[in-house]
Structure formats: structure tokens, C-alpha cells
């Protein structure tokens, strides 16, 4: 395990307009085309009869509000992208591709909602000696022909930097695999 610092961008409420999107709160008016709903009903005559559908209001873009003087910081959106730095604890034994969730560190919620969650996808760097398969570690230990034929005590490297003594049985064939219990992840 370790602690890592990550940098990312998230959407936050604009500090200048406090998320309203207008220079002043009095500059926000209810859309007269949709009546503040953000949707309009469209009726069309077809071969099957009258069809009624609901569409996003083209006058206000579906917000239900018209802004007379937009905020110069966020261009009337009410939200801006902000770069953040976050320290995260990576637990021991985590595997490549696993996700870590940090509650409340995601984008700011719309219409007064809380912050979303931040998901960090872990990318584990390849080890120079070991290969990982789940919780098992594999390493290749070269031995001489004499050691394989007659048997020998060999040193097997461990993840923590130490070595484990292993008695290689006589008559060991090329590519043979042996298990050292309790030495994996």
C-alpha cells in the first residue's frame, strides 16, 4: 500500500455568481415561451392522427430561465471546471484495473444536489522480477543443469526484498513450477 497524490478537474459552482449564471440574481427571469418548465409540447398532424410530443424549449435551452446579463466567469452556465489535487490511500494488495471510490469528491450536483463520487482506477506498475495472477506471484529462477539434475538449495527472491531458501529436487525438468506457500500477495 501507499499514499498517492492525484490531480483532476471537476465541475464546481461558480464563485462569482454562486451558481445562478447571471451577473445579478435580479437578471434571471422565467422563460415566457415554456413558463419555466423547460419543455414545450408540439402537436403534429400525421396520417395516424394528431401526435403530441414534448421537446426541450428552444428559447431557454431547457433551463426554464432567461438571463438578461450573463456571468462573465461561467458564461451563464453557473458552473466552472476547477483543477483539484487529492491525496488517496492505495491499499496493499490492490490489483491492476480495480477502482477506489472517494465519496463527495466528484462533480458538484446540479440544482442544489450534493457532490458526486470520484472513482480512481488503479494502474499497477509491472514489477521487474514478479508476475501477478490474482493473489499469486510468479518468478523465474534460473538454475544450472547440475542443480536441476542433482538437486540443490536455491535462493528464491521475495516481494519484500528478502530471499527464501528452497530445496530443488533432483531430476527437475526445464519449466517446472513449484509453490512456496504464504509468499504471494
PDB file of C-alpha atoms in Angstrom:
ATOM      1  CA  UNK A   1       0.000   0.000   0.000  1.00  0.00           C
ATOM      2  CA  UNK A   2       0.932   3.625  -0.367  1.00  0.00           C
ATOM      3  CA  UNK A   3      -0.417   7.155  -0.482  1.00  0.00           C
ATOM      4  CA  UNK A   4      -0.605   8.888  -3.874  1.00  0.00           C
ATOM      5  CA  UNK A   5      -1.479  12.415  -4.906  1.00  0.00           C
ATOM      6  CA  UNK A   6      -3.722  12.730  -7.938  1.00  0.00           C
ATOM      7  CA  UNK A   7      -4.678  15.786  -9.979  1.00  0.00           C
ATOM      8  CA  UNK A   8      -8.010  16.014 -11.750  1.00  0.00           C
ATOM      9  CA  UNK A   9     -10.588  18.547 -12.943  1.00  0.00           C
ATOM     10  CA  UNK A  10     -14.099  18.690 -11.549  1.00  0.00           C
ATOM     11  CA  UNK A  11     -17.147  20.885 -12.088  1.00  0.00           C
ATOM     12  CA  UNK A  12     -17.960  23.250  -9.222  1.00  0.00           C
ATOM     13  CA  UNK A  13     -20.467  26.014  -8.628  1.00  0.00           C
ATOM     14  CA  UNK A  14     -19.238  29.373  -9.981  1.00  0.00           C
ATOM     15  CA  UNK A  15     -17.918  31.556  -7.131  1.00  0.00           C
ATOM     16  CA  UNK A  16     -18.752  34.783  -8.960  1.00  0.00           C
ATOM     17  CA  UNK A  17     -22.499  34.179  -9.458  1.00  0.00           C
ATOM     18  CA  UNK A  18     -22.993  31.437  -6.791  1.00  0.00           C
ATOM     19  CA  UNK A  19     -24.335  29.059  -9.464  1.00  0.00           C
ATOM     20  CA  UNK A  20     -27.095  31.381 -10.731  1.00  0.00           C
ATOM     21  CA  UNK A  21     -25.410  32.074 -14.079  1.00  0.00           C
ATOM     22  CA  UNK A  22     -26.272  35.785 -14.069  1.00  0.00           C
ATOM     23  CA  UNK A  23     -24.324  38.865 -13.056  1.00  0.00           C
ATOM     24  CA  UNK A  24     -27.106  39.710 -10.574  1.00  0.00           C
ATOM     25  CA  UNK A  25     -29.872  37.470  -9.235  1.00  0.00           C
ATOM     26  CA  UNK A  26     -32.428  40.033 -10.491  1.00  0.00           C
ATOM     27  CA  UNK A  27     -31.226  39.386 -14.091  1.00  0.00           C
ATOM     28  CA  UNK A  28     -32.813  35.909 -14.049  1.00  0.00           C
ATOM     29  CA  UNK A  29     -36.377  35.791 -15.418  1.00  0.00           C
ATOM     30  CA  UNK A  30     -38.765  32.909 -16.034  1.00  0.00           C
ATOM     31  CA  UNK A  31     -38.877  31.879 -19.702  1.00  0.00           C
ATOM     32  CA  UNK A  32     -42.102  33.205 -21.243  1.00  0.00           C
ATOM     33  CA  UNK A  33     -42.168  30.566 -24.008  1.00  0.00           C
ATOM     34  CA  UNK A  34     -42.244  27.478 -21.718  1.00  0.00           C
ATOM     35  CA  UNK A  35     -43.465  29.130 -18.486  1.00  0.00           C
ATOM     36  CA  UNK A  36     -40.369  27.959 -16.600  1.00  0.00           C
ATOM     37  CA  UNK A  37     -40.797  24.228 -17.265  1.00  0.00           C
ATOM     38  CA  UNK A  38     -38.010  23.991 -19.853  1.00  0.00           C
ATOM     39  CA  UNK A  39     -40.256  21.933 -22.124  1.00  0.00           C
ATOM     40  CA  UNK A  40     -42.809  22.714 -24.773  1.00  0.00           C
ATOM     41  CA  UNK A  41     -45.499  20.478 -26.258  1.00  0.00           C
ATOM     42  CA  UNK A  42     -45.528  20.133 -30.021  1.00  0.00           C
ATOM     43  CA  UNK A  43     -48.614  18.828 -31.823  1.00  0.00           C
ATOM     44  CA  UNK A  44     -48.269  17.435 -35.354  1.00  0.00           C
ATOM     45  CA  UNK A  45     -50.874  16.172 -37.776  1.00  0.00           C
ATOM     46  CA  UNK A  46     -49.891  12.766 -39.236  1.00  0.00           C
ATOM     47  CA  UNK A  47     -51.606  10.030 -41.250  1.00  0.00           C
ATOM     48  CA  UNK A  48     -52.408   8.316 -37.944  1.00  0.00           C
ATOM     49  CA  UNK A  49     -53.981  11.418 -36.443  1.00  0.00           C
ATOM     50  CA  UNK A  50     -52.685  14.105 -34.111  1.00  0.00           C
ATOM     51  CA  UNK A  51     -49.363  13.298 -32.422  1.00  0.00           C
ATOM     52  CA  UNK A  52     -48.214  15.262 -29.391  1.00  0.00           C
ATOM     53  CA  UNK A  53     -44.579  15.233 -28.247  1.00  0.00           C
ATOM     54  CA  UNK A  54     -42.594  17.093 -25.621  1.00  0.00           C
ATOM     55  CA  UNK A  55     -39.393  18.888 -26.624  1.00  0.00           C
ATOM     56  CA  UNK A  56     -36.771  20.957 -24.897  1.00  0.00           C
ATOM     57  CA  UNK A  57     -37.607  24.649 -25.045  1.00  0.00           C
ATOM     58  CA  UNK A  58     -35.509  26.313 -27.753  1.00  0.00           C
ATOM     59  CA  UNK A  59     -35.753  29.765 -26.146  1.00  0.00           C
ATOM     60  CA  UNK A  60     -34.159  28.850 -22.795  1.00  0.00           C
ATOM     61  CA  UNK A  61     -32.330  25.618 -23.723  1.00  0.00           C
ATOM     62  CA  UNK A  62     -34.422  23.596 -21.255  1.00  0.00           C
ATOM     63  CA  UNK A  63     -33.466  25.582 -18.142  1.00  0.00           C
ATOM     64  CA  UNK A  64     -36.797  27.390 -17.772  1.00  0.00           C
ATOM     65  CA  UNK A  65     -34.928  30.664 -17.200  1.00  0.00           C
ATOM     66  CA  UNK A  66     -33.789  33.578 -19.321  1.00  0.00           C
ATOM     67  CA  UNK A  67     -30.712  35.504 -18.220  1.00  0.00           C
ATOM     68  CA  UNK A  68     -30.543  39.194 -19.119  1.00  0.00           C
ATOM     69  CA  UNK A  69     -26.865  39.802 -18.166  1.00  0.00           C
ATOM     70  CA  UNK A  70     -24.838  36.557 -18.031  1.00  0.00           C
ATOM     71  CA  UNK A  71     -21.980  35.972 -15.585  1.00  0.00           C
ATOM     72  CA  UNK A  72     -18.635  36.656 -17.268  1.00  0.00           C
ATOM     73  CA  UNK A  73     -16.831  33.915 -15.301  1.00  0.00           C
ATOM     74  CA  UNK A  74     -19.051  30.946 -16.259  1.00  0.00           C
ATOM     75  CA  UNK A  75     -20.851  32.300 -19.380  1.00  0.00           C
ATOM     76  CA  UNK A  76     -24.303  31.837 -17.779  1.00  0.00           C
ATOM     77  CA  UNK A  77     -23.738  28.126 -17.032  1.00  0.00           C
ATOM     78  CA  UNK A  78     -23.474  28.567 -13.245  1.00  0.00           C
ATOM     79  CA  UNK A  79     -20.618  26.032 -13.101  1.00  0.00           C
ATOM     80  CA  UNK A  80     -16.897  26.111 -13.906  1.00  0.00           C
ATOM     81  CA  UNK A  81     -14.148  23.479 -14.233  1.00  0.00           C
ATOM     82  CA  UNK A  82     -11.627  23.595 -11.388  1.00  0.00           C
ATOM     83  CA  UNK A  83      -8.323  21.684 -11.102  1.00  0.00           C
ATOM     84  CA  UNK A  84      -8.028  19.802  -7.817  1.00  0.00           C
ATOM     85  CA  UNK A  85      -5.294  17.842  -6.051  1.00  0.00           C
ATOM     86  CA  UNK A  86      -6.319  14.957  -3.839  1.00  0.00           C
ATOM     87  CA  UNK A  87      -4.359  12.555  -1.609  1.00  0.00           C
ATOM     88  CA  UNK A  88      -5.587   8.962  -1.759  1.00  0.00           C
ATOM     89  CA  UNK A  89      -4.573   5.848   0.167  1.00  0.00           C
ATOM     90  CA  UNK A  90      -3.908   2.863  -2.085  1.00  0.00           C
ATOM     91  CA  UNK A  91      -4.494  -0.327  -0.067  1.00  0.00           C
ATOM     92  CA  UNK A  92      -1.946  -3.138  -0.064  1.00  0.00           C
ATOM     93  CA  UNK A  93      -2.727  -5.994  -2.461  1.00  0.00           C
ATOM     94  CA  UNK A  94      -4.858  -3.946  -4.880  1.00  0.00           C
ATOM     95  CA  UNK A  95      -4.865  -5.305  -8.427  1.00  0.00           C
ATOM     96  CA  UNK A  96      -4.485  -3.560 -11.769  1.00  0.00           C
ATOM     97  CA  UNK A  97      -7.783  -2.086 -13.003  1.00  0.00           C
ATOM     98  CA  UNK A  98      -9.531  -2.042  -9.620  1.00  0.00           C
ATOM     99  CA  UNK A  99     -11.460   1.097  -8.633  1.00  0.00           C
ATOM    100  CA  UNK A 100     -11.325   3.134  -5.450  1.00  0.00           C
ATOM    101  CA  UNK A 101     -14.336   5.345  -4.698  1.00  0.00           C
ATOM    102  CA  UNK A 102     -13.962   8.649  -2.853  1.00  0.00           C
ATOM    103  CA  UNK A 103     -17.382   9.841  -1.749  1.00  0.00           C
ATOM    104  CA  UNK A 104     -18.181  13.526  -2.347  1.00  0.00           C
ATOM    105  CA  UNK A 105     -15.031  14.304  -4.357  1.00  0.00           C
ATOM    106  CA  UNK A 106     -16.731  14.282  -7.791  1.00  0.00           C
ATOM    107  CA  UNK A 107     -18.557  16.995  -9.726  1.00  0.00           C
ATOM    108  CA  UNK A 108     -20.866  19.416  -7.915  1.00  0.00           C
ATOM    109  CA  UNK A 109     -24.525  18.433  -8.149  1.00  0.00           C
ATOM    110  CA  UNK A 110     -26.963  20.421 -10.265  1.00  0.00           C
ATOM    111  CA  UNK A 111     -29.923  22.303  -8.790  1.00  0.00           C
ATOM    112  CA  UNK A 112     -28.611  22.158  -5.225  1.00  0.00           C
ATOM    113  CA  UNK A 113     -27.598  18.499  -5.258  1.00  0.00           C
ATOM    114  CA  UNK A 114     -24.521  17.274  -3.403  1.00  0.00           C
ATOM    115  CA  UNK A 115     -21.176  16.400  -4.931  1.00  0.00           C
ATOM    116  CA  UNK A 116     -20.845  13.172  -6.876  1.00  0.00           C
ATOM    117  CA  UNK A 117     -18.251  10.491  -6.200  1.00  0.00           C
ATOM    118  CA  UNK A 118     -14.745  10.264  -7.599  1.00  0.00           C
ATOM    119  CA  UNK A 119     -13.670   6.875  -8.951  1.00  0.00           C
ATOM    120  CA  UNK A 120      -9.928   6.258  -9.238  1.00  0.00           C
ATOM    121  CA  UNK A 121      -8.915   3.373 -11.490  1.00  0.00           C
ATOM    122  CA  UNK A 122      -5.649   1.903 -10.243  1.00  0.00           C
ATOM    123  CA  UNK A 123      -2.887   1.078 -12.697  1.00  0.00           C
ATOM    124  CA  UNK A 124      -0.277  -1.172 -11.074  1.00  0.00           C
ATOM    125  CA  UNK A 125       3.236  -0.800 -12.456  1.00  0.00           C
ATOM    126  CA  UNK A 126       4.855  -4.001 -13.774  1.00  0.00           C
ATOM    127  CA  UNK A 127       7.400  -5.483 -11.328  1.00  0.00           C
ATOM    128  CA  UNK A 128      10.845  -6.289 -12.774  1.00  0.00           C
ATOM    129  CA  UNK A 129      11.001  -9.768 -11.154  1.00  0.00           C
ATOM    130  CA  UNK A 130       7.449 -10.930 -10.388  1.00  0.00           C
ATOM    131  CA  UNK A 131       4.332 -11.523 -12.472  1.00  0.00           C
ATOM    132  CA  UNK A 132       0.970 -11.405 -10.720  1.00  0.00           C
ATOM    133  CA  UNK A 133      -2.065 -13.630 -11.267  1.00  0.00           C
ATOM    134  CA  UNK A 134      -4.722 -12.692  -8.705  1.00  0.00           C
ATOM    135  CA  UNK A 135      -3.105 -13.160  -5.300  1.00  0.00           C
ATOM    136  CA  UNK A 136      -0.345 -15.435  -6.632  1.00  0.00           C
ATOM    137  CA  UNK A 137       3.128 -14.248  -7.638  1.00  0.00           C
ATOM    138  CA  UNK A 138       5.304 -15.960 -10.223  1.00  0.00           C
ATOM    139  CA  UNK A 139       9.030 -15.548 -10.812  1.00  0.00           C
ATOM    140  CA  UNK A 140      11.549 -17.385 -12.934  1.00  0.00           C
ATOM    141  CA  UNK A 141      14.661 -18.592 -11.127  1.00  0.00           C
ATOM    142  CA  UNK A 142      17.466 -19.730 -13.426  1.00  0.00           C
ATOM    143  CA  UNK A 143      19.316 -22.869 -12.294  1.00  0.00           C
ATOM    144  CA  UNK A 144      22.247 -24.720 -13.767  1.00  0.00           C
ATOM    145  CA  UNK A 145      21.977 -28.136 -15.404  1.00  0.00           C
ATOM    146  CA  UNK A 146      23.864 -29.650 -12.465  1.00  0.00           C
ATOM    147  CA  UNK A 147      21.478 -28.124  -9.891  1.00  0.00           C
ATOM    148  CA  UNK A 148      18.440 -29.422 -11.813  1.00  0.00           C
ATOM    149  CA  UNK A 149      19.875 -32.915 -12.289  1.00  0.00           C
ATOM    150  CA  UNK A 150      21.312 -33.460  -8.794  1.00  0.00           C
ATOM    151  CA  UNK A 151      19.068 -31.158  -6.739  1.00  0.00           C
ATOM    152  CA  UNK A 152      20.261 -28.138  -4.762  1.00  0.00           C
ATOM    153  CA  UNK A 153      19.314 -25.491  -2.262  1.00  0.00           C
ATOM    154  CA  UNK A 154      18.484 -22.310  -4.236  1.00  0.00           C
ATOM    155  CA  UNK A 155      17.554 -18.763  -3.260  1.00  0.00           C
ATOM    156  CA  UNK A 156      14.077 -17.578  -4.354  1.00  0.00           C
ATOM    157  CA  UNK A 157      13.540 -13.783  -4.222  1.00  0.00           C
ATOM    158  CA  UNK A 158      10.599 -12.447  -2.173  1.00  0.00           C
ATOM    159  CA  UNK A 159       8.480  -9.339  -2.719  1.00  0.00           C
ATOM    160  CA  UNK A 160       9.916  -7.603   0.361  1.00  0.00           C
ATOM    161  CA  UNK A 161      13.493  -7.966  -0.962  1.00  0.00           C
ATOM    162  CA  UNK A 162      14.491 -10.983   1.162  1.00  0.00           C
ATOM    163  CA  UNK A 163      15.229 -14.466  -0.168  1.00  0.00           C
ATOM    164  CA  UNK A 164      13.621 -17.789   0.695  1.00  0.00           C
ATOM    165  CA  UNK A 165      15.683 -20.985   0.677  1.00  0.00           C
ATOM    166  CA  UNK A 166      14.133 -23.739  -1.447  1.00  0.00           C
ATOM    167  CA  UNK A 167      15.288 -27.329  -1.890  1.00  0.00           C
ATOM    168  CA  UNK A 168      15.164 -28.044  -5.612  1.00  0.00           C
ATOM    169  CA  UNK A 169      14.501 -31.792  -6.026  1.00  0.00           C
ATOM    170  CA  UNK A 170      16.840 -33.894  -8.144  1.00  0.00           C
ATOM    171  CA  UNK A 171      15.701 -34.601 -11.684  1.00  0.00           C
ATOM    172  CA  UNK A 172      13.860 -31.287 -12.053  1.00  0.00           C
ATOM    173  CA  UNK A 173      12.776 -30.710 -15.675  1.00  0.00           C
ATOM    174  CA  UNK A 174      13.041 -27.451 -17.612  1.00  0.00           C
ATOM    175  CA  UNK A 175       9.999 -25.190 -16.996  1.00  0.00           C
ATOM    176  CA  UNK A 176       8.916 -26.984 -13.796  1.00  0.00           C
ATOM    177  CA  UNK A 177       6.761 -24.923 -11.405  1.00  0.00           C
ATOM    178  CA  UNK A 178       6.983 -25.093  -7.608  1.00  0.00           C
ATOM    179  CA  UNK A 179       4.845 -23.443  -4.950  1.00  0.00           C
ATOM    180  CA  UNK A 180       6.097 -21.574  -1.879  1.00  0.00           C
ATOM    181  CA  UNK A 181       3.044 -21.225   0.402  1.00  0.00           C
ATOM    182  CA  UNK A 182       2.351 -17.879   2.007  1.00  0.00           C
ATOM    183  CA  UNK A 183       4.743 -15.918  -0.217  1.00  0.00           C
ATOM    184  CA  UNK A 184       2.131 -14.346  -2.542  1.00  0.00           C
ATOM    185  CA  UNK A 185       0.247 -11.059  -2.255  1.00  0.00           C
TER     186      UNK A 185
END
